[in-house]
Amino acid sequence: MWKGALAAALSVTLAAMPLAVSAETGDGNTVHLRIMETSDLHVNVMNYDYFADKPTDEYGLAKTASLIKKAREEVPNSLLFDNGDLIQGNPLGDYVATVDKLQQGETHPVYKAMNLLDYDAGNLGNHEFNYGLSFLETSLAGAEFPYVNANIYKFDGDADETNDKNLFTPYLILDKEVTDGAGAKHQLKVGVIGFVPPQITQWDKAHLEGKVTVKDIVKTAEKFVPEIKAKGADLIVAIPHSGFEDIPQTPLMENSVLYLSKVAGIDAILFGHAHKVFPDKSFEGKTGVDLVKGTINGVPSVEPGYWGNNLGIIDLTLQKKDGKWAVVDSKTAVKPIFDTVNKVPLVEADQSVVDAVKEDHEHTLEYVRGPVGKTTAPINSWFALIQDDPSIQIVTNAQKWYVEKHLQGTEYEGIPVLSAGAPFKAGGRQGPNYYTNIKAGDIAIKNVADLYLYSNTVNALLVTGAELKEWLEWSAGQFKQIDPASTEKQELINYDFPTYNFDVIDGVTYQIDVTKPPKYEPNGTLRNEGAKRIVNLQFGGNPIKADQKFIVASNNYRASSSKFANPDGKRIILAAPDENRQVVIDYIRSFKTINPAADGNWSLASINDKVNVTFKTSPDAKAADEANKAIAFTADTEDGYAEFKLDLRPQAVVKPAEPTKPEVKPTEPVKPGKPATTSPQTPHETVYTVKTGDTLYGIALKHGTSWQKLASYNKLKNPHLIYPGQKIKIPAK
């Protein structure tokens, strides 16, 4: 099924770069080779922010292309590789995959651009599989350079690993003509091998189950690297779409670069996946890391960030001894396209790349500017990590609305439906501009894409109260532990915990006690068995029972990859074909105008009036300082954020609001001789007939009340499940 370039011979001949030799090198036995890497572009070809609908200088392959061309001009010999996560990640990618779907024979916009830059090979990332194998095949057909992947195998259903067949070409040996310091030409054989996180079979289970098997990165390298060497490779470049984690090695490890660097025979590592930069001071003190040399366990390594904001470069010095080439020195660098300190661009966009995707870019702009509805208030994610937030509330409301409709008349009717959502854009490693910020007024598709970045589909899971609590305990790993006895400044947010894993579960109420240690590591490993950060966990005003059943609306990524959402792998009761993002669009369109206010179902537990707890967020959040009494702006930070102090005094922290209970008042006895009369000033209750698509939340919104009050007033056994034709009494105001 794959194009010939992916399954053909293991040797590809590359033309020599017609560039002058550096005057400072005159050794005929020495070759200087520059290896360049892009990674995690996520369809950001143009330097354009589709969510804000404006150009940007901070990312985009159009800008990186200028760096690539400049870096090539500086040296006589160079190679360029991409490390995947290429075809998914922004509205341009969604447009090509789902709106005006790429057809066979057409070239994906990313390859229209990359084919101009003479890439030598590419590796696959985990997001390459988000739209399925068929779409990936159609996309790869447009690449004018080969792809490698060594650890994805065709599923054959048996336990015999000796007969397993690779789905892709596992490695290539490139015949690269190089010029030495004396100007002489040589043929250098460069082995190239790629890897992907084994977790793709969980993350994209719907697309990959029964089709592929993925094996451990390090074990796969130990199998193939000696084979590449035996076939004559002078140099071996590993391209793992995998990050660096300084933790004990485990089977099928997602971020395995530390241990991959120990595999004998690998001369350079181009890694990615984690959206980080290496070398960088954030890696200081990590096992095996030499930041001066840019090596991991002695192997020259580089990671170039994300979205084309940097170009990764490894300069190798090779010497020929006894007829064999060997790496004798190296230098690693990461070249940025933007000066984040002085806020100035360092390069201009490459016009040839801009022109190549001009038409696709314009079609995407038309798409993202399409109307959806209106919002009565702004929607931003500035404070999504420290309090209940409207940017998550809209998503969880829409998911609940969708799941409730689809479970009507099923065996699950009557089980409370909750909804889990996370802040996708909340700063962190993506920087101080990476927040949702939608103004009051019209909502377009670009705004909904800003609220929900990923092409996930809706899933619903059946869990118990005990499992729900563990899910929230893992989510609470977003916070560092705060010492209540200290008066020193303490930063609250744990940036090693990805914000997209910080699940807020709506429909229950709870608090998070950050003075307690986290129970789980960010990867889900148990850290402190007795830790209890989640307190006052309730449903309907009552403590949740361990065996109580709940349905949680979520997405296919969480349902397939999280042991907390799906403890035994058998909890999915609804695997819908509809994308979460489309559900949010349909939800807003159905109500036309929405009120994005958060319902305050969770909060941080109070501590005392002495602690100095801070967090960083967007500088734009300073405008909300006056309105939010729980925070106070303290300073602008060197990395471009605004720092705020949290008020965690008992009197300042508002506990999550429980559903309102009906007030029962004694009836005044009627005096003898006077007939009972109804005062004309006393308003009457009204009755509303439920229509298709209604939710209790929406009905309450229309009548100026809350869904909790309606549920109590109507004595609804399951306030999250109503049906067309049902009569809902609206209490008198």
XYZ file of C-alpha atoms in Angstrom:
733
model
C 0.000 0.000 0.000
C 2.906 2.343 0.548
C 4.610 4.270 -2.230
C 7.721 2.736 -3.725
C 10.077 5.125 -1.987
C 8.974 3.769 1.365
C 9.468 0.113 0.596
C 12.301 0.172 -1.920
C 15.997 -0.472 -1.564
C 17.874 0.684 1.501
C 20.247 2.952 -0.421
C 19.438 6.429 -1.717
C 21.949 8.495 -3.666
C 22.085 12.185 -2.840
C 23.679 14.905 -4.940
C 26.611 16.780 -3.470
C 26.078 20.347 -2.306
C 27.880 22.681 -4.753
C 29.291 24.955 -2.064
C 32.802 26.241 -1.452
C 34.961 24.571 1.185
C 35.659 26.583 4.308
C 39.098 28.170 4.086
C 40.006 27.221 7.653
C 39.946 23.497 6.969
C 42.646 21.984 4.804
C 42.886 18.405 6.027
C 42.259 15.775 3.367
C 41.362 13.206 6.012
C 38.793 15.414 7.714
C 35.155 16.044 6.738
C 32.834 18.519 8.418
C 29.189 17.466 8.146
C 26.242 19.565 9.278
C 23.049 17.694 10.212
C 19.874 19.800 10.500
C 16.520 18.895 12.041
C 12.970 20.194 12.097
C 10.401 18.528 14.349
C 6.835 18.913 15.572
C 5.856 21.386 12.857
C 2.167 20.480 13.315
C 1.205 21.937 9.902
C 2.598 25.349 10.817
C 3.940 26.019 7.344
C 2.920 29.668 7.312
C 4.038 32.061 10.018
C 0.380 32.669 10.809
C -1.741 32.270 13.948
C -5.060 30.944 12.640
C -6.686 31.279 16.061
C -5.842 34.961 16.468
C -6.191 35.376 12.678
C -2.968 37.340 12.242
C 0.655 36.809 11.137
C 3.290 35.835 13.692
C 7.068 36.028 13.811
C 7.366 33.335 16.482
C 6.833 30.168 14.436
C 6.260 28.752 10.978
C 8.307 26.720 8.486
C 8.294 29.715 6.134
C 10.622 31.357 8.673
C 12.618 28.202 9.454
C 13.243 27.797 5.725
C 15.331 30.973 5.765
C 17.445 29.516 8.582
C 17.843 26.242 6.671
C 19.120 27.999 3.557
C 21.506 30.172 5.553
C 22.832 27.176 7.516
C 23.487 25.309 4.255
C 25.441 28.223 2.806
C 27.803 28.210 5.794
C 29.162 24.688 5.207
C 30.227 22.468 2.303
C 28.332 19.371 3.507
C 24.881 19.113 5.061
C 21.861 16.862 5.564
C 18.294 17.857 6.520
C 15.768 15.643 8.318
C 12.258 16.060 9.704
C 11.130 14.232 12.839
C 7.373 14.050 12.407
C 4.190 15.369 13.984
C 3.773 17.104 10.692
C 0.263 16.707 9.252
C -1.906 17.492 12.303
C -2.051 20.390 14.716
C -3.696 23.530 13.315
C -6.718 24.557 11.209
C -4.782 24.150 7.951
C -4.222 20.490 8.825
C -7.873 20.029 9.790
C -9.070 21.711 6.601
C -7.014 19.387 4.419
C -7.978 16.283 6.420
C -11.680 16.863 7.104
C -13.172 19.819 5.167
C -11.666 19.724 1.676
C -10.115 16.308 2.118
C -6.832 15.550 0.382
C -7.370 13.231 -2.586
C -5.005 10.746 -4.212
C -2.679 12.543 -6.577
C -2.885 15.824 -4.649
C 0.031 17.129 -2.599
C -0.455 17.995 1.050
C 0.465 21.649 1.787
C 3.280 20.611 4.142
C 4.979 18.746 1.311
C 4.418 21.573 -1.163
C 6.679 23.553 1.159
C 9.105 20.841 2.267
C 9.760 19.597 -1.262
C 11.324 22.997 -1.944
C 13.841 22.549 0.889
C 15.515 19.299 -0.212
C 14.886 17.170 2.859
C 16.975 14.015 2.870
C 14.539 11.874 4.881
C 11.658 12.069 7.325
C 10.455 10.150 10.376
C 6.867 9.640 11.527
C 5.463 11.195 14.706
C 2.516 10.018 16.775
C 0.168 12.658 15.329
C 0.695 11.298 11.818
C -1.892 8.647 12.706
C -4.654 10.962 13.959
C -6.565 10.824 10.672
C -5.998 7.138 9.966
C -3.623 5.078 7.822
C -5.394 5.800 4.552
C -5.042 9.565 4.929
C -1.414 9.125 5.998
C -0.718 7.067 2.892
C -2.276 9.723 0.658
C -0.270 12.437 2.397
C 3.097 10.635 2.246
C 2.644 10.053 -1.479
C 3.322 13.763 -1.989
C 6.686 13.738 -0.222
C 9.680 13.907 -2.562
C 11.938 12.391 0.068
C 11.903 8.964 1.773
C 10.488 8.053 5.194
C 11.831 5.675 7.820
C 10.288 3.954 10.816
C 11.683 0.859 12.487
C 9.290 0.012 15.325
C 5.860 -0.121 13.629
C 4.951 -3.606 12.381
C 2.016 -5.036 10.485
C -0.389 -6.781 12.843
C -0.403 -10.521 12.137
C -2.249 -11.822 15.198
C 0.362 -14.343 16.296
C 2.918 -14.325 19.107
C 5.846 -15.209 16.849
C 8.054 -12.109 16.542
C 10.425 -13.760 14.061
C 7.915 -13.398 11.232
C 6.896 -9.786 11.979
C 7.117 -7.384 9.040
C 7.777 -3.653 9.226
C 4.987 -1.420 7.961
C 7.516 1.145 6.760
C 11.126 1.035 5.593
C 12.925 0.606 8.937
C 16.101 2.403 7.892
C 17.974 3.845 4.938
C 21.638 4.086 4.020
C 22.163 7.352 2.184
C 25.108 7.640 -0.203
C 26.199 11.174 0.529
C 28.973 12.795 -1.497
C 31.029 15.047 0.770
C 33.968 17.373 0.310
C 36.916 17.167 2.701
C 39.109 19.993 3.969
C 41.447 19.710 0.956
C 38.617 19.864 -1.554
C 38.560 16.165 -2.430
C 35.277 14.259 -2.847
C 34.294 11.199 -0.811
C 31.291 8.892 -0.620
C 29.935 8.788 2.904
C 27.357 6.167 3.810
C 24.886 7.629 6.327
C 22.497 5.255 8.071
C 19.171 6.778 9.110
C 16.677 5.060 11.434
C 13.399 6.391 12.875
C 11.096 5.549 15.800
C 7.671 6.522 17.119
C 6.199 6.261 20.653
C 4.680 2.786 21.149
C 1.653 4.509 22.698
C 0.204 5.334 19.252
C -1.805 2.109 19.453
C -3.540 3.551 22.527
C -3.790 7.165 21.404
C -5.206 6.229 17.992
C -6.747 2.907 18.864
C -9.740 3.494 16.608
C -7.454 3.836 13.569
C -4.761 1.296 14.419
C -6.325 -1.584 16.358
C -5.912 -4.846 14.490
C -3.686 -3.167 11.887
C -0.336 -2.465 13.529
C 1.883 -3.510 16.417
C 4.467 -1.108 17.851
C 7.604 -2.308 19.626
C 9.979 -0.820 22.173
C 12.241 1.930 20.786
C 15.474 0.868 22.486
C 15.056 -2.849 21.755
C 14.280 -2.032 18.131
C 17.439 0.073 17.910
C 19.478 -2.764 19.411
C 18.126 -5.007 16.653
C 18.663 -2.747 13.632
C 21.708 -0.573 14.427
C 24.192 -3.495 14.176
C 22.494 -4.455 10.907
C 22.942 -0.951 9.494
C 26.584 -0.982 10.554
C 27.120 -4.388 8.977
C 25.779 -3.076 5.679
C 28.527 -0.497 5.530
C 27.198 2.643 7.196
C 30.011 5.040 8.121
C 27.687 7.090 10.303
C 24.316 6.318 11.953
C 21.754 9.025 12.698
C 18.828 8.060 14.937
C 15.617 10.075 14.613
C 13.335 9.141 17.515
C 10.028 10.942 17.821
C 10.558 10.626 21.535
C 11.599 12.945 24.343
C 14.180 12.859 27.139
C 13.092 11.771 30.612
C 15.539 11.163 33.446
C 13.564 8.296 34.970
C 14.087 4.532 35.272
C 13.796 2.636 32.028
C 10.547 0.761 31.420
C 9.278 -1.435 28.564
C 7.597 0.451 25.712
C 8.843 3.724 27.177
C 7.351 6.832 25.539
C 10.307 9.190 26.116
C 13.341 6.956 25.742
C 16.148 9.155 24.383
C 18.293 8.770 27.530
C 18.439 5.001 27.008
C 18.573 5.144 23.217
C 21.811 7.126 23.578
C 23.392 4.066 25.201
C 22.850 1.866 22.137
C 26.270 1.206 20.608
C 26.789 2.492 17.075
C 24.539 5.571 17.111
C 26.568 8.682 16.183
C 23.883 11.400 16.429
C 20.356 11.700 17.807
C 17.715 14.065 16.426
C 14.819 13.926 18.865
C 11.466 15.651 19.435
C 7.912 14.934 20.613
C 8.226 16.865 23.907
C 8.282 20.318 22.237
C 11.428 21.193 24.169
C 14.807 22.607 23.185
C 18.044 20.675 23.680
C 20.654 21.713 24.639
C 19.063 24.082 27.138
C 19.576 24.984 30.808
C 16.359 23.125 31.682
C 18.367 19.900 31.168
C 21.104 20.941 33.594
C 22.058 18.170 36.006
C 20.186 15.476 34.084
C 21.783 12.038 33.805
C 24.261 11.735 30.941
C 23.819 15.330 29.743
C 26.744 17.561 28.740
C 25.233 20.952 27.917
C 28.544 22.446 26.756
C 29.038 19.760 24.111
C 25.347 19.136 23.522
C 25.648 15.412 24.106
C 23.703 12.687 25.917
C 25.967 9.891 27.136
C 28.562 11.233 24.718
C 26.243 11.157 21.669
C 25.701 14.533 19.918
C 21.965 15.268 20.254
C 19.532 18.042 19.429
C 15.826 18.855 19.902
C 14.524 21.932 18.016
C 11.385 22.924 19.929
C 8.130 22.981 17.965
C 6.229 24.602 15.075
C 9.469 25.572 13.347
C 10.471 28.043 16.052
C 14.026 26.657 15.946
C 16.337 24.777 13.645
C 18.350 22.008 15.267
C 21.961 21.717 14.113
C 24.666 19.148 14.858
C 28.093 19.817 13.335
C 30.190 16.663 13.172
C 33.909 16.409 12.489
C 34.786 13.076 10.886
C 38.243 11.691 10.277
C 39.232 8.758 8.110
C 41.505 6.248 9.823
C 42.456 2.876 8.355
C 39.846 3.376 5.651
C 36.995 4.047 8.067
C 35.292 7.279 9.020
C 34.797 8.101 12.702
C 33.303 11.053 14.586
C 36.118 12.811 16.442
C 34.355 16.022 17.476
C 30.942 17.627 17.488
C 29.074 20.817 18.250
C 25.334 21.188 18.826
C 23.274 24.350 18.415
C 19.634 25.393 18.263
C 19.002 28.406 16.026
C 15.806 30.382 16.801
C 13.721 32.347 14.320
C 12.640 34.859 16.996
C 14.399 36.739 19.790
C 12.081 36.059 22.735
C 13.898 38.523 25.009
C 13.889 41.572 22.745
C 10.725 40.474 20.900
C 12.164 40.858 17.417
C 12.229 38.491 14.417
C 15.621 37.093 13.468
C 14.729 36.046 9.911
C 12.217 36.897 7.215
C 9.784 34.375 5.784
C 10.989 32.519 2.711
C 8.845 33.737 -0.172
C 9.010 30.476 -2.115
C 7.422 28.614 0.813
C 4.766 31.313 1.225
C 3.902 31.118 -2.469
C 3.765 27.304 -2.426
C 0.901 27.179 0.101
C -0.813 30.486 -0.735
C -3.999 28.890 -2.050
C -4.311 26.390 0.816
C -3.696 29.188 3.327
C -6.447 31.355 1.831
C -8.951 28.479 1.836
C -8.143 27.820 5.496
C -8.755 31.477 6.366
C -12.180 31.331 4.716
C -12.951 28.209 6.725
C -11.852 29.475 10.150
C -13.702 32.759 9.724
C -17.036 30.962 9.328
C -19.661 32.003 11.947
C -20.889 29.720 14.747
C -22.754 31.870 17.306
C -22.281 34.527 19.955
C -20.906 34.715 23.482
C -22.181 37.201 26.046
C -18.794 37.426 27.803
C -15.098 36.980 26.974
C -13.602 33.477 27.068
C -9.960 33.118 28.064
C -7.769 30.482 29.697
C -5.526 32.796 31.734
C -6.639 31.313 35.056
C -7.626 27.799 33.928
C -4.950 26.186 36.105
C -5.952 27.865 39.357
C -9.761 28.059 39.254
C -12.780 26.754 37.363
C -12.681 28.324 33.930
C -15.154 29.176 31.143
C -12.813 27.920 28.397
C -13.164 24.409 29.842
C -16.800 24.801 30.933
C -18.032 25.286 27.364
C -16.293 22.116 26.232
C -17.570 20.026 29.144
C -21.099 21.385 28.713
C -21.060 20.475 25.016
C -19.702 16.969 25.672
C -22.324 16.328 28.353
C -25.072 17.622 26.051
C -23.916 15.268 23.290
C -23.511 12.168 25.453
C -26.847 12.654 27.232
C -28.628 12.712 23.878
C -26.857 9.603 22.626
C -27.550 7.554 25.750
C -31.295 8.167 25.810
C -33.171 4.887 25.676
C -30.064 2.786 26.362
C -29.206 0.578 29.323
C -27.152 3.472 30.708
C -30.113 5.822 31.010
C -30.405 7.023 34.589
C -26.670 6.921 35.358
C -25.350 10.452 36.055
C -23.343 11.910 33.181
C -20.247 13.898 34.097
C -17.845 15.565 31.687
C -14.044 15.891 31.650
C -12.147 18.721 30.007
C -8.648 20.184 30.205
C -6.979 23.509 29.382
C -5.206 22.904 26.083
C -3.740 26.401 25.840
C -2.312 27.449 29.201
C 1.191 28.750 28.577
C 3.819 26.359 29.876
C 6.508 25.305 27.426
C 4.611 26.994 24.556
C 5.201 30.443 26.019
C 3.285 33.457 27.388
C 1.172 33.928 24.256
C -0.211 30.402 24.321
C -3.630 31.091 25.831
C -7.188 31.174 24.582
C -8.529 34.718 24.455
C -11.899 35.159 22.751
C -13.685 38.512 22.988
C -17.392 38.835 23.758
C -19.527 38.834 20.619
C -19.363 36.665 17.521
C -17.769 33.212 17.706
C -16.183 31.805 14.558
C -14.823 28.338 13.826
C -11.308 29.658 14.520
C -12.436 30.429 18.085
C -13.798 26.930 18.625
C -10.571 25.487 17.217
C -8.799 27.670 19.758
C -10.911 26.138 22.546
C -10.370 22.572 21.332
C -7.075 22.121 19.482
C -7.139 18.415 18.741
C -9.047 16.242 16.299
C -10.293 13.929 19.057
C -13.636 12.150 18.923
C -16.184 11.879 21.744
C -15.970 8.872 24.037
C -17.947 8.113 27.194
C -16.663 5.908 30.003
C -18.341 4.062 32.864
C -16.421 4.486 36.136
C -17.017 4.109 39.853
C -16.772 6.803 42.510
C -13.470 5.350 43.737
C -12.014 5.375 40.218
C -13.258 8.910 39.658
C -11.348 10.052 42.740
C -8.114 8.442 41.486
C -8.609 10.141 38.123
C -8.789 13.494 39.910
C -5.815 12.626 42.148
C -3.700 12.114 39.016
C -5.006 15.353 37.530
C -4.010 17.186 40.725
C -0.377 16.446 39.870
C -0.598 19.742 37.965
C 0.402 21.429 41.223
C 3.586 21.487 43.249
C 3.344 20.785 46.978
C 3.006 23.956 49.035
C 4.577 24.223 52.481
C 1.924 25.894 54.677
C 4.523 26.906 57.266
C 6.726 28.823 54.831
C 6.490 32.555 54.110
C 8.913 32.324 51.157
C 7.580 32.589 47.606
C 6.366 29.210 46.304
C 5.425 28.610 42.672
C 2.240 26.575 42.352
C 2.236 25.082 38.869
C 4.231 21.947 38.024
C 5.208 22.534 34.391
C 6.427 18.950 34.013
C 2.740 18.012 34.116
C 1.204 18.740 30.669
C -1.808 21.029 31.012
C -3.767 18.909 28.532
C -3.770 16.197 31.233
C -5.214 18.506 33.899
C -8.744 17.135 33.703
C -11.510 19.133 35.320
C -14.534 16.884 35.830
C -17.808 18.777 35.752
C -20.950 17.463 37.394
C -19.245 16.793 40.721
C -17.820 19.260 43.248
C -14.418 19.037 44.907
C -11.386 20.895 46.231
C -7.665 20.296 45.748
C -5.415 20.486 48.817
C -1.996 21.458 47.450
C -0.341 21.235 50.881
C -0.503 17.460 50.405
C 1.980 15.659 48.125
C 0.797 14.488 44.697
C -0.281 10.865 44.670
C 0.922 10.145 41.127
C 3.760 11.115 38.832
C 2.767 12.937 35.607
C 3.051 9.632 33.719
C 0.619 7.965 36.141
C 3.136 6.036 38.222
C 2.201 5.821 41.912
C 4.343 8.237 43.931
C 2.752 8.609 47.386
C 0.279 5.836 48.124
C -1.389 7.515 51.079
C -1.620 10.996 49.562
C -5.058 12.610 49.381
C -5.227 15.897 47.535
C -8.885 15.609 46.493
C -11.169 16.665 49.344
C -14.917 17.267 49.701
C -15.687 15.225 46.573
C -19.471 15.279 46.250
C -22.301 14.661 43.828
C -25.652 16.311 44.365
C -24.514 17.647 47.724
C -23.621 14.212 49.100
C -20.222 12.524 49.458
C -19.507 10.190 46.565
C -19.654 6.481 47.390
C -16.844 4.212 46.253
C -19.173 1.925 44.271
C -21.352 4.702 42.855
C -21.550 4.590 39.042
C -20.895 7.538 36.756
C -20.589 8.079 33.032
C -17.844 10.529 32.073
C -17.909 12.268 28.688
C -14.348 12.624 27.387
C -12.379 11.928 24.203
C -10.787 8.970 22.441
C -7.261 10.026 23.464
C -8.033 9.962 27.172
C -10.257 6.882 26.910
C -7.611 4.890 25.050
C -4.472 5.999 26.868
C -5.344 6.652 30.529
C -5.528 3.928 33.163
C -7.468 6.388 35.323
C -10.208 7.045 32.781
C -10.269 3.426 31.621
C -8.792 1.239 34.407
C -9.222 -2.134 32.753
C -9.481 -1.017 29.127
C -13.149 -2.038 28.969
C -14.964 1.098 30.155
C -15.839 2.757 26.858
C -19.633 2.659 26.489
C -19.802 5.210 23.676
C -17.175 5.654 20.959
C -18.746 8.298 18.764
C -17.542 9.220 15.268
C -18.048 12.932 15.923
C -15.120 15.154 16.834
C -15.257 16.965 20.172
C -14.585 20.205 18.352
C -17.564 19.685 16.038
C -19.724 18.904 19.068
C -18.738 22.266 20.582
C -19.643 23.957 17.291
C -23.035 22.191 17.183
C -23.665 23.047 20.835
C -23.041 26.752 20.298
C -25.083 26.776 17.083
C -28.016 25.103 18.824
C -28.174 27.840 21.480
C -27.015 30.633 19.139
C -25.916 32.736 22.117
C -24.055 31.260 25.064
C -23.097 32.451 28.523
C -19.588 31.070 29.110
C -19.568 31.482 32.893
C -17.913 28.626 34.806
C -20.080 26.946 37.446
C -17.298 26.881 40.081
C -17.507 23.154 40.738
C -13.865 22.943 41.913
C -11.391 25.147 43.730
C -8.081 25.063 45.559
C -8.553 24.368 49.272
C -7.683 27.252 51.579
C -4.340 27.315 53.423
C -3.624 30.391 55.577
C -2.839 34.103 55.360
C 0.961 33.656 55.559
C 1.814 31.587 52.478
C 3.110 33.374 49.389
C 1.861 31.186 46.534
C 2.401 32.439 42.980
C 1.668 31.366 39.432
C 2.561 32.661 35.970
C 0.136 33.453 33.195
C -0.356 35.703 30.165
C 0.544 39.393 30.514
C -2.932 40.097 29.118
C -4.346 38.744 32.375
C -3.233 41.903 34.171
C -6.377 43.561 32.810
C -8.455 41.143 34.899
C -6.538 41.793 38.120
C -9.096 44.188 39.543
C -12.074 41.936 38.810
C -10.555 38.774 40.286
C -10.223 39.219 44.044
C -8.469 35.860 44.485
C -5.312 37.050 42.732
C -2.971 40.032 42.696
C -0.400 40.944 40.037
C 3.145 41.045 41.431
C 5.654 41.352 38.559
C 6.519 40.734 34.931
C 8.916 37.800 34.538
C 12.058 37.549 32.427
C 10.481 34.923 30.188
C 7.561 37.188 29.264
C 4.881 35.999 31.702
C 2.989 37.955 34.345
C 3.327 36.678 37.903
C 0.348 36.704 40.263
C -0.035 35.952 43.943
C -2.936 33.763 45.076
C -5.068 34.630 48.091
C -5.469 31.298 49.903
C -6.798 32.590 53.225
C -9.820 30.606 54.470
C -12.090 33.629 54.161
C -10.900 34.316 50.606
C -11.377 30.830 49.119
C -14.871 30.111 47.876
C -15.888 26.484 48.237
C -17.536 24.824 45.239
C -21.257 25.548 45.168
C -23.459 22.557 45.857
C -26.777 22.154 44.020
C -29.402 24.379 45.571
C -31.902 22.547 47.771
C -35.563 23.644 47.650
C -36.695 25.767 50.541
C -39.743 24.359 52.324
C -41.775 27.003 54.150
C -44.822 26.323 56.301
C -48.106 27.365 54.740
C -49.943 30.205 56.492
C -53.310 28.916 57.809
C -56.296 30.582 56.214
C -58.295 32.682 58.699
C -61.948 31.700 59.143
C -64.465 33.657 57.135
C -61.921 34.724 54.544
C -61.529 32.790 51.336
C -57.999 31.861 50.268
C -56.762 34.300 47.693
C -53.679 34.532 45.556
C -51.837 37.780 45.795
C -51.495 39.422 42.390
C -47.922 40.334 43.334
C -46.888 36.702 43.787
C -45.415 35.314 40.544
C -46.472 31.844 39.389
C -44.303 28.957 38.298
C -44.250 28.220 34.580
C -43.972 24.939 32.707
C -41.522 24.331 29.866
C -41.838 21.428 27.417
C -38.475 19.909 26.535
C -37.547 20.056 22.843
C -35.033 17.970 20.911
C -31.504 19.129 21.710
C -32.426 20.765 25.017
C -30.294 20.409 28.123
C -31.258 21.353 31.644
C -28.388 23.830 31.606
C -29.772 25.530 28.491
C -33.325 25.634 29.833
C -32.100 27.185 33.064
C -30.129 29.763 31.104
C -33.225 30.833 29.173
C -35.251 31.273 32.359
C -32.656 33.054 34.461
C -32.007 30.263 36.926
C -29.552 27.375 37.411
C -29.806 23.737 36.400
C -29.283 22.766 40.055
C -32.413 24.681 41.080
C -34.438 23.126 38.265
C -33.245 19.646 39.202
C -34.216 20.121 42.853
C -37.532 21.813 42.077
C -38.587 19.051 39.674
C -37.142 16.261 41.863
C -35.240 14.847 38.904
C -33.546 11.527 39.684
C -31.001 12.202 36.945
C -30.709 15.926 36.303
C -28.368 15.260 33.396
C -30.879 13.226 31.415
C -34.059 14.828 30.074
C -36.120 13.882 27.033
C -38.285 15.630 24.392
C -41.867 16.201 25.588
C -40.914 16.167 29.281
C -42.496 18.931 31.378
C -40.049 21.023 33.403
C -41.530 23.300 36.037
C -39.800 26.665 36.288
C -39.992 28.064 39.826
C -41.383 31.542 40.354
C -38.719 34.205 40.519
